[in-house]
């Protein structure tokens, strides 16, 4: 996986005009932390801290590389004193992911709200991938986008934006935030999951060109 920093005109004014490719595990965390520390203060920044909105399609009880990485990022940024808003999926109570998480020794979500860590939940639905890869419920888009706009992040970090585009035809909150007077720096973190889904999942038969 990789991530890049997309500089907007506002970001240029904050000396964040850079495009950086990196692996999204430990190197990603260290490099992103350096980038955050080197940025000039955003409209809400205080003593070098920036407000980070993390939009993800993977969270507990999902146990895979993306979910574990996202949870680690959120924990780390909050521990460094950066206010973090995680926009995360909430899975149905009968999701097969729960049984898998229990079997993996992760019977409950280890991250709870704190002074620096907040959550904005959206529902997922459907039986894609046998229920292991449900899609974002489009009925929650307005809730998510309104919450992001009201929170006014300095940084918008999105995990697997290509999956959101497939599910809802846009990245939640991106267009709305880009229309603000001081739009956030946007960082997209990609994994290979979208390509694997298109190649392997029958739900994406319409993308198979022969």
PDB file of C-alpha atoms in Angstrom:
ATOM      1  CA  UNK A   1       0.000   0.000   0.000  1.00  0.00           C
ATOM      2  CA  UNK A   2       0.982   3.622  -0.382  1.00  0.00           C
ATOM      3  CA  UNK A   3      -0.185   7.082   0.535  1.00  0.00           C
ATOM      4  CA  UNK A   4       0.209  10.500  -0.969  1.00  0.00           C
ATOM      5  CA  UNK A   5      -0.231  14.074   0.209  1.00  0.00           C
ATOM      6  CA  UNK A   6      -2.317  16.181  -2.150  1.00  0.00           C
ATOM      7  CA  UNK A   7      -1.574  19.859  -1.678  1.00  0.00           C
ATOM      8  CA  UNK A   8      -4.419  22.323  -2.249  1.00  0.00           C
ATOM      9  CA  UNK A   9      -3.809  26.100  -2.635  1.00  0.00           C
ATOM     10  CA  UNK A  10      -4.489  26.466   1.080  1.00  0.00           C
ATOM     11  CA  UNK A  11      -2.003  23.721   1.842  1.00  0.00           C
ATOM     12  CA  UNK A  12       0.615  25.505  -0.219  1.00  0.00           C
ATOM     13  CA  UNK A  13       0.203  28.520   2.024  1.00  0.00           C
ATOM     14  CA  UNK A  14       0.897  26.238   4.978  1.00  0.00           C
ATOM     15  CA  UNK A  15       4.117  24.919   3.376  1.00  0.00           C
ATOM     16  CA  UNK A  16       2.646  21.477   2.793  1.00  0.00           C
ATOM     17  CA  UNK A  17       3.256  21.411  -0.967  1.00  0.00           C
ATOM     18  CA  UNK A  18       4.597  17.882  -1.288  1.00  0.00           C
ATOM     19  CA  UNK A  19       3.679  14.575  -2.856  1.00  0.00           C
ATOM     20  CA  UNK A  20       5.205  11.662  -1.006  1.00  0.00           C
ATOM     21  CA  UNK A  21       4.821   7.946  -1.704  1.00  0.00           C
ATOM     22  CA  UNK A  22       5.488   5.570   1.185  1.00  0.00           C
ATOM     23  CA  UNK A  23       4.436   2.294   2.701  1.00  0.00           C
ATOM     24  CA  UNK A  24       1.460   2.760   4.984  1.00  0.00           C
ATOM     25  CA  UNK A  25       2.738   0.842   8.016  1.00  0.00           C
ATOM     26  CA  UNK A  26       5.532   2.074  10.306  1.00  0.00           C
ATOM     27  CA  UNK A  27       7.199   4.201   7.615  1.00  0.00           C
ATOM     28  CA  UNK A  28       3.857   5.817   6.861  1.00  0.00           C
ATOM     29  CA  UNK A  29       3.274   6.643  10.505  1.00  0.00           C
ATOM     30  CA  UNK A  30       6.720   8.183  11.002  1.00  0.00           C
ATOM     31  CA  UNK A  31       6.628  10.165   7.749  1.00  0.00           C
ATOM     32  CA  UNK A  32       3.087  11.399   8.286  1.00  0.00           C
ATOM     33  CA  UNK A  33       3.955  12.474  11.821  1.00  0.00           C
ATOM     34  CA  UNK A  34       6.891  14.468  10.432  1.00  0.00           C
ATOM     35  CA  UNK A  35       4.611  16.080   7.853  1.00  0.00           C
ATOM     36  CA  UNK A  36       2.061  17.058  10.481  1.00  0.00           C
ATOM     37  CA  UNK A  37       4.738  18.515  12.719  1.00  0.00           C
ATOM     38  CA  UNK A  38       6.241  20.523   9.860  1.00  0.00           C
ATOM     39  CA  UNK A  39       2.967  22.119   8.751  1.00  0.00           C
ATOM     40  CA  UNK A  40       2.079  25.646   9.712  1.00  0.00           C
ATOM     41  CA  UNK A  41      -0.901  25.968  11.996  1.00  0.00           C
ATOM     42  CA  UNK A  42      -4.302  25.416  10.446  1.00  0.00           C
ATOM     43  CA  UNK A  43      -7.357  27.405  11.566  1.00  0.00           C
ATOM     44  CA  UNK A  44      -7.797  25.139  14.604  1.00  0.00           C
ATOM     45  CA  UNK A  45      -4.164  24.223  15.262  1.00  0.00           C
ATOM     46  CA  UNK A  46      -2.676  24.840  18.681  1.00  0.00           C
ATOM     47  CA  UNK A  47       0.993  24.417  19.663  1.00  0.00           C
ATOM     48  CA  UNK A  48       1.789  22.473  16.505  1.00  0.00           C
ATOM     49  CA  UNK A  49      -1.222  20.148  16.740  1.00  0.00           C
ATOM     50  CA  UNK A  50      -3.534  19.596  13.806  1.00  0.00           C
ATOM     51  CA  UNK A  51      -7.057  18.224  13.552  1.00  0.00           C
ATOM     52  CA  UNK A  52      -7.068  14.908  11.677  1.00  0.00           C
ATOM     53  CA  UNK A  53     -10.211  13.387  10.196  1.00  0.00           C
ATOM     54  CA  UNK A  54      -9.603   9.732   9.341  1.00  0.00           C
ATOM     55  CA  UNK A  55     -12.195   8.217   6.993  1.00  0.00           C
ATOM     56  CA  UNK A  56     -11.922   4.446   6.828  1.00  0.00           C
ATOM     57  CA  UNK A  57     -13.860   1.459   5.523  1.00  0.00           C
ATOM     58  CA  UNK A  58     -12.071  -0.944   7.874  1.00  0.00           C
ATOM     59  CA  UNK A  59     -12.451  -1.119  11.665  1.00  0.00           C
ATOM     60  CA  UNK A  60     -13.082  -3.653  14.392  1.00  0.00           C
ATOM     61  CA  UNK A  61     -14.466  -6.344  14.265  1.00  0.00           C
ATOM     62  CA  UNK A  62     -12.719  -6.549  10.925  1.00  0.00           C
ATOM     63  CA  UNK A  63      -9.254  -7.975  11.542  1.00  0.00           C
ATOM     64  CA  UNK A  64      -6.942  -7.410   8.588  1.00  0.00           C
ATOM     65  CA  UNK A  65      -3.929  -5.309   7.706  1.00  0.00           C
ATOM     66  CA  UNK A  66      -5.940  -2.207   6.836  1.00  0.00           C
ATOM     67  CA  UNK A  67      -8.089  -2.262   9.988  1.00  0.00           C
ATOM     68  CA  UNK A  68      -5.158  -2.915  12.312  1.00  0.00           C
ATOM     69  CA  UNK A  69      -3.122  -0.185  10.605  1.00  0.00           C
ATOM     70  CA  UNK A  70      -5.921   2.394  10.791  1.00  0.00           C
ATOM     71  CA  UNK A  71      -6.540   1.665  14.468  1.00  0.00           C
ATOM     72  CA  UNK A  72      -2.828   1.980  15.155  1.00  0.00           C
ATOM     73  CA  UNK A  73      -2.651   5.318  13.335  1.00  0.00           C
ATOM     74  CA  UNK A  74      -5.633   6.703  15.260  1.00  0.00           C
ATOM     75  CA  UNK A  75      -4.183   5.575  18.580  1.00  0.00           C
ATOM     76  CA  UNK A  76      -0.786   7.053  17.776  1.00  0.00           C
ATOM     77  CA  UNK A  77      -2.004  10.439  16.523  1.00  0.00           C
ATOM     78  CA  UNK A  78      -4.263  10.877  19.551  1.00  0.00           C
ATOM     79  CA  UNK A  79      -1.430   9.902  21.901  1.00  0.00           C
ATOM     80  CA  UNK A  80       0.645  12.682  20.330  1.00  0.00           C
ATOM     81  CA  UNK A  81      -2.066  15.207  21.183  1.00  0.00           C
ATOM     82  CA  UNK A  82      -3.565  15.620  17.705  1.00  0.00           C
ATOM     83  CA  UNK A  83      -7.387  15.787  17.844  1.00  0.00           C
ATOM     84  CA  UNK A  84      -8.628  12.857  15.747  1.00  0.00           C
ATOM     85  CA  UNK A  85     -12.080  12.173  14.331  1.00  0.00           C
ATOM     86  CA  UNK A  86     -12.401   8.622  12.987  1.00  0.00           C
ATOM     87  CA  UNK A  87     -15.227   8.092  10.507  1.00  0.00           C
ATOM     88  CA  UNK A  88     -15.683   4.342  10.782  1.00  0.00           C
ATOM     89  CA  UNK A  89     -18.056   1.541   9.753  1.00  0.00           C
ATOM     90  CA  UNK A  90     -20.431  -0.127  12.204  1.00  0.00           C
ATOM     91  CA  UNK A  91     -21.138  -3.707  11.217  1.00  0.00           C
ATOM     92  CA  UNK A  92     -24.426  -5.586  11.684  1.00  0.00           C
ATOM     93  CA  UNK A  93     -24.736  -7.667  14.856  1.00  0.00           C
ATOM     94  CA  UNK A  94     -24.854 -10.865  12.774  1.00  0.00           C
ATOM     95  CA  UNK A  95     -21.741 -10.015  10.768  1.00  0.00           C
ATOM     96  CA  UNK A  96     -19.400 -12.998  10.240  1.00  0.00           C
ATOM     97  CA  UNK A  97     -16.562 -10.600  11.036  1.00  0.00           C
ATOM     98  CA  UNK A  98     -17.439 -10.740  14.733  1.00  0.00           C
ATOM     99  CA  UNK A  99     -16.858 -14.485  15.001  1.00  0.00           C
ATOM    100  CA  UNK A 100     -13.571 -14.100  13.156  1.00  0.00           C
ATOM    101  CA  UNK A 101     -12.459 -11.316  15.506  1.00  0.00           C
ATOM    102  CA  UNK A 102     -13.265 -13.409  18.580  1.00  0.00           C
ATOM    103  CA  UNK A 103     -11.300 -16.310  17.127  1.00  0.00           C
ATOM    104  CA  UNK A 104      -8.362 -13.969  16.575  1.00  0.00           C
ATOM    105  CA  UNK A 105      -8.434 -12.889  20.240  1.00  0.00           C
ATOM    106  CA  UNK A 106     -10.000  -9.482  19.530  1.00  0.00           C
ATOM    107  CA  UNK A 107     -13.413  -9.870  21.163  1.00  0.00           C
ATOM    108  CA  UNK A 108     -13.944  -6.137  21.644  1.00  0.00           C
ATOM    109  CA  UNK A 109     -12.913  -2.794  20.229  1.00  0.00           C
ATOM    110  CA  UNK A 110      -9.793  -1.693  22.098  1.00  0.00           C
ATOM    111  CA  UNK A 111     -10.132   1.981  21.152  1.00  0.00           C
ATOM    112  CA  UNK A 112     -12.598   4.101  23.093  1.00  0.00           C
ATOM    113  CA  UNK A 113     -13.318   7.855  22.868  1.00  0.00           C
ATOM    114  CA  UNK A 114     -10.868  10.093  24.707  1.00  0.00           C
ATOM    115  CA  UNK A 115     -10.106  13.796  24.925  1.00  0.00           C
ATOM    116  CA  UNK A 116      -8.317  13.603  21.569  1.00  0.00           C
ATOM    117  CA  UNK A 117     -10.167  10.729  19.901  1.00  0.00           C
ATOM    118  CA  UNK A 118     -13.745  10.976  18.606  1.00  0.00           C
ATOM    119  CA  UNK A 119     -15.822   8.712  16.396  1.00  0.00           C
ATOM    120  CA  UNK A 120     -18.449   9.275  13.734  1.00  0.00           C
ATOM    121  CA  UNK A 121     -20.113   5.997  12.776  1.00  0.00           C
ATOM    122  CA  UNK A 122     -21.818   4.960   9.565  1.00  0.00           C
ATOM    123  CA  UNK A 123     -23.651   1.733   8.773  1.00  0.00           C
ATOM    124  CA  UNK A 124     -22.528  -0.875   6.279  1.00  0.00           C
ATOM    125  CA  UNK A 125     -24.855  -3.240   4.505  1.00  0.00           C
ATOM    126  CA  UNK A 126     -25.015  -6.132   2.061  1.00  0.00           C
ATOM    127  CA  UNK A 127     -23.460  -9.555   1.655  1.00  0.00           C
ATOM    128  CA  UNK A 128     -20.554  -8.645  -0.586  1.00  0.00           C
ATOM    129  CA  UNK A 129     -17.729 -11.104  -0.151  1.00  0.00           C
ATOM    130  CA  UNK A 130     -19.956 -13.412   1.862  1.00  0.00           C
ATOM    131  CA  UNK A 131     -20.681 -10.629   4.339  1.00  0.00           C
ATOM    132  CA  UNK A 132     -17.013  -9.966   5.036  1.00  0.00           C
ATOM    133  CA  UNK A 133     -16.865  -6.884   2.793  1.00  0.00           C
ATOM    134  CA  UNK A 134     -20.168  -4.991   3.208  1.00  0.00           C
ATOM    135  CA  UNK A 135     -20.580  -1.626   1.489  1.00  0.00           C
ATOM    136  CA  UNK A 136     -21.210   1.766   3.045  1.00  0.00           C
ATOM    137  CA  UNK A 137     -24.916   2.468   3.479  1.00  0.00           C
ATOM    138  CA  UNK A 138     -25.481   5.483   1.227  1.00  0.00           C
ATOM    139  CA  UNK A 139     -28.258   6.671   3.548  1.00  0.00           C
ATOM    140  CA  UNK A 140     -25.567   7.723   6.028  1.00  0.00           C
ATOM    141  CA  UNK A 141     -23.634   9.891   3.574  1.00  0.00           C
ATOM    142  CA  UNK A 142     -25.392  13.108   4.634  1.00  0.00           C
ATOM    143  CA  UNK A 143     -24.669  12.358   8.311  1.00  0.00           C
ATOM    144  CA  UNK A 144     -20.993  11.698   7.631  1.00  0.00           C
ATOM    145  CA  UNK A 145     -20.471  14.674   5.343  1.00  0.00           C
ATOM    146  CA  UNK A 146     -22.267  17.075   7.682  1.00  0.00           C
ATOM    147  CA  UNK A 147     -20.215  15.823  10.619  1.00  0.00           C
ATOM    148  CA  UNK A 148     -16.934  16.242   8.743  1.00  0.00           C
ATOM    149  CA  UNK A 149     -17.812  19.761   7.607  1.00  0.00           C
ATOM    150  CA  UNK A 150     -18.782  20.790  11.145  1.00  0.00           C
ATOM    151  CA  UNK A 151     -15.580  19.299  12.603  1.00  0.00           C
ATOM    152  CA  UNK A 152     -13.411  21.291  10.141  1.00  0.00           C
ATOM    153  CA  UNK A 153     -10.256  19.146   9.967  1.00  0.00           C
ATOM    154  CA  UNK A 154      -6.835  20.463   9.003  1.00  0.00           C
ATOM    155  CA  UNK A 155      -6.010  17.052   7.488  1.00  0.00           C
ATOM    156  CA  UNK A 156      -8.363  14.610   5.761  1.00  0.00           C
ATOM    157  CA  UNK A 157      -6.902  11.088   5.712  1.00  0.00           C
ATOM    158  CA  UNK A 158      -8.810   8.480   3.697  1.00  0.00           C
ATOM    159  CA  UNK A 159      -8.185   4.741   3.665  1.00  0.00           C
ATOM    160  CA  UNK A 160      -8.948   3.031   0.335  1.00  0.00           C
ATOM    161  CA  UNK A 161     -10.798   5.948  -1.312  1.00  0.00           C
ATOM    162  CA  UNK A 162     -11.297   3.838  -4.427  1.00  0.00           C
ATOM    163  CA  UNK A 163     -13.643   1.539  -2.499  1.00  0.00           C
ATOM    164  CA  UNK A 164     -15.744   4.500  -1.366  1.00  0.00           C
ATOM    165  CA  UNK A 165     -15.991   5.658  -4.968  1.00  0.00           C
ATOM    166  CA  UNK A 166     -17.199   2.206  -6.036  1.00  0.00           C
ATOM    167  CA  UNK A 167     -19.744   2.058  -3.199  1.00  0.00           C
ATOM    168  CA  UNK A 168     -21.087   5.631  -3.077  1.00  0.00           C
ATOM    169  CA  UNK A 169     -19.587   7.288  -6.198  1.00  0.00           C
ATOM    170  CA  UNK A 170     -17.632   9.776  -4.107  1.00  0.00           C
ATOM    171  CA  UNK A 171     -15.254  10.074  -1.165  1.00  0.00           C
ATOM    172  CA  UNK A 172     -17.389  10.990   1.863  1.00  0.00           C
ATOM    173  CA  UNK A 173     -16.965  14.660   2.727  1.00  0.00           C
ATOM    174  CA  UNK A 174     -14.233  15.409   0.208  1.00  0.00           C
ATOM    175  CA  UNK A 175     -16.171  17.683  -2.157  1.00  0.00           C
ATOM    176  CA  UNK A 176     -17.833  19.553   0.700  1.00  0.00           C
ATOM    177  CA  UNK A 177     -14.566  20.128   2.537  1.00  0.00           C
ATOM    178  CA  UNK A 178     -12.799  21.294  -0.623  1.00  0.00           C
ATOM    179  CA  UNK A 179     -15.387  24.057  -0.987  1.00  0.00           C
ATOM    180  CA  UNK A 180     -14.553  25.521   2.418  1.00  0.00           C
ATOM    181  CA  UNK A 181     -12.489  28.700   2.671  1.00  0.00           C
ATOM    182  CA  UNK A 182      -9.577  26.771   4.184  1.00  0.00           C
ATOM    183  CA  UNK A 183      -9.810  23.192   2.839  1.00  0.00           C
ATOM    184  CA  UNK A 184      -7.828  20.448   4.539  1.00  0.00           C
ATOM    185  CA  UNK A 185      -4.698  18.808   3.238  1.00  0.00           C
ATOM    186  CA  UNK A 186      -5.891  15.473   1.832  1.00  0.00           C
ATOM    187  CA  UNK A 187      -3.955  12.226   2.169  1.00  0.00           C
ATOM    188  CA  UNK A 188      -5.134   9.022   0.487  1.00  0.00           C
ATOM    189  CA  UNK A 189      -3.860   5.661   1.706  1.00  0.00           C
ATOM    190  CA  UNK A 190      -4.221   2.858  -0.811  1.00  0.00           C
ATOM    191  CA  UNK A 191      -4.007  -0.891  -0.437  1.00  0.00           C
ATOM    192  CA  UNK A 192      -4.340  -3.532  -3.127  1.00  0.00           C
ATOM    193  CA  UNK A 193      -7.804  -4.531  -1.904  1.00  0.00           C
ATOM    194  CA  UNK A 194      -9.798  -2.675  -4.547  1.00  0.00           C
ATOM    195  CA  UNK A 195      -7.924  -4.412  -7.367  1.00  0.00           C
ATOM    196  CA  UNK A 196      -8.359  -7.780  -5.660  1.00  0.00           C
ATOM    197  CA  UNK A 197     -12.087  -7.127  -5.191  1.00  0.00           C
ATOM    198  CA  UNK A 198     -12.582  -6.256  -8.839  1.00  0.00           C
ATOM    199  CA  UNK A 199     -10.699  -9.346  -9.970  1.00  0.00           C
ATOM    200  CA  UNK A 200     -12.194 -11.853  -7.537  1.00  0.00           C
ATOM    201  CA  UNK A 201     -15.612 -10.758  -6.265  1.00  0.00           C
ATOM    202  CA  UNK A 202     -18.596 -11.688  -8.431  1.00  0.00           C
ATOM    203  CA  UNK A 203     -20.279  -8.412  -7.432  1.00  0.00           C
ATOM    204  CA  UNK A 204     -17.893  -6.607  -9.776  1.00  0.00           C
ATOM    205  CA  UNK A 205     -18.588  -8.718 -12.873  1.00  0.00           C
ATOM    206  CA  UNK A 206     -19.537  -5.530 -14.720  1.00  0.00           C
ATOM    207  CA  UNK A 207     -15.940  -4.280 -14.455  1.00  0.00           C
ATOM    208  CA  UNK A 208     -14.497  -7.339 -16.149  1.00  0.00           C
ATOM    209  CA  UNK A 209     -13.648  -6.504 -19.721  1.00  0.00           C
ATOM    210  CA  UNK A 210     -12.798  -9.315 -22.056  1.00  0.00           C
TER     211      UNK A 210
END
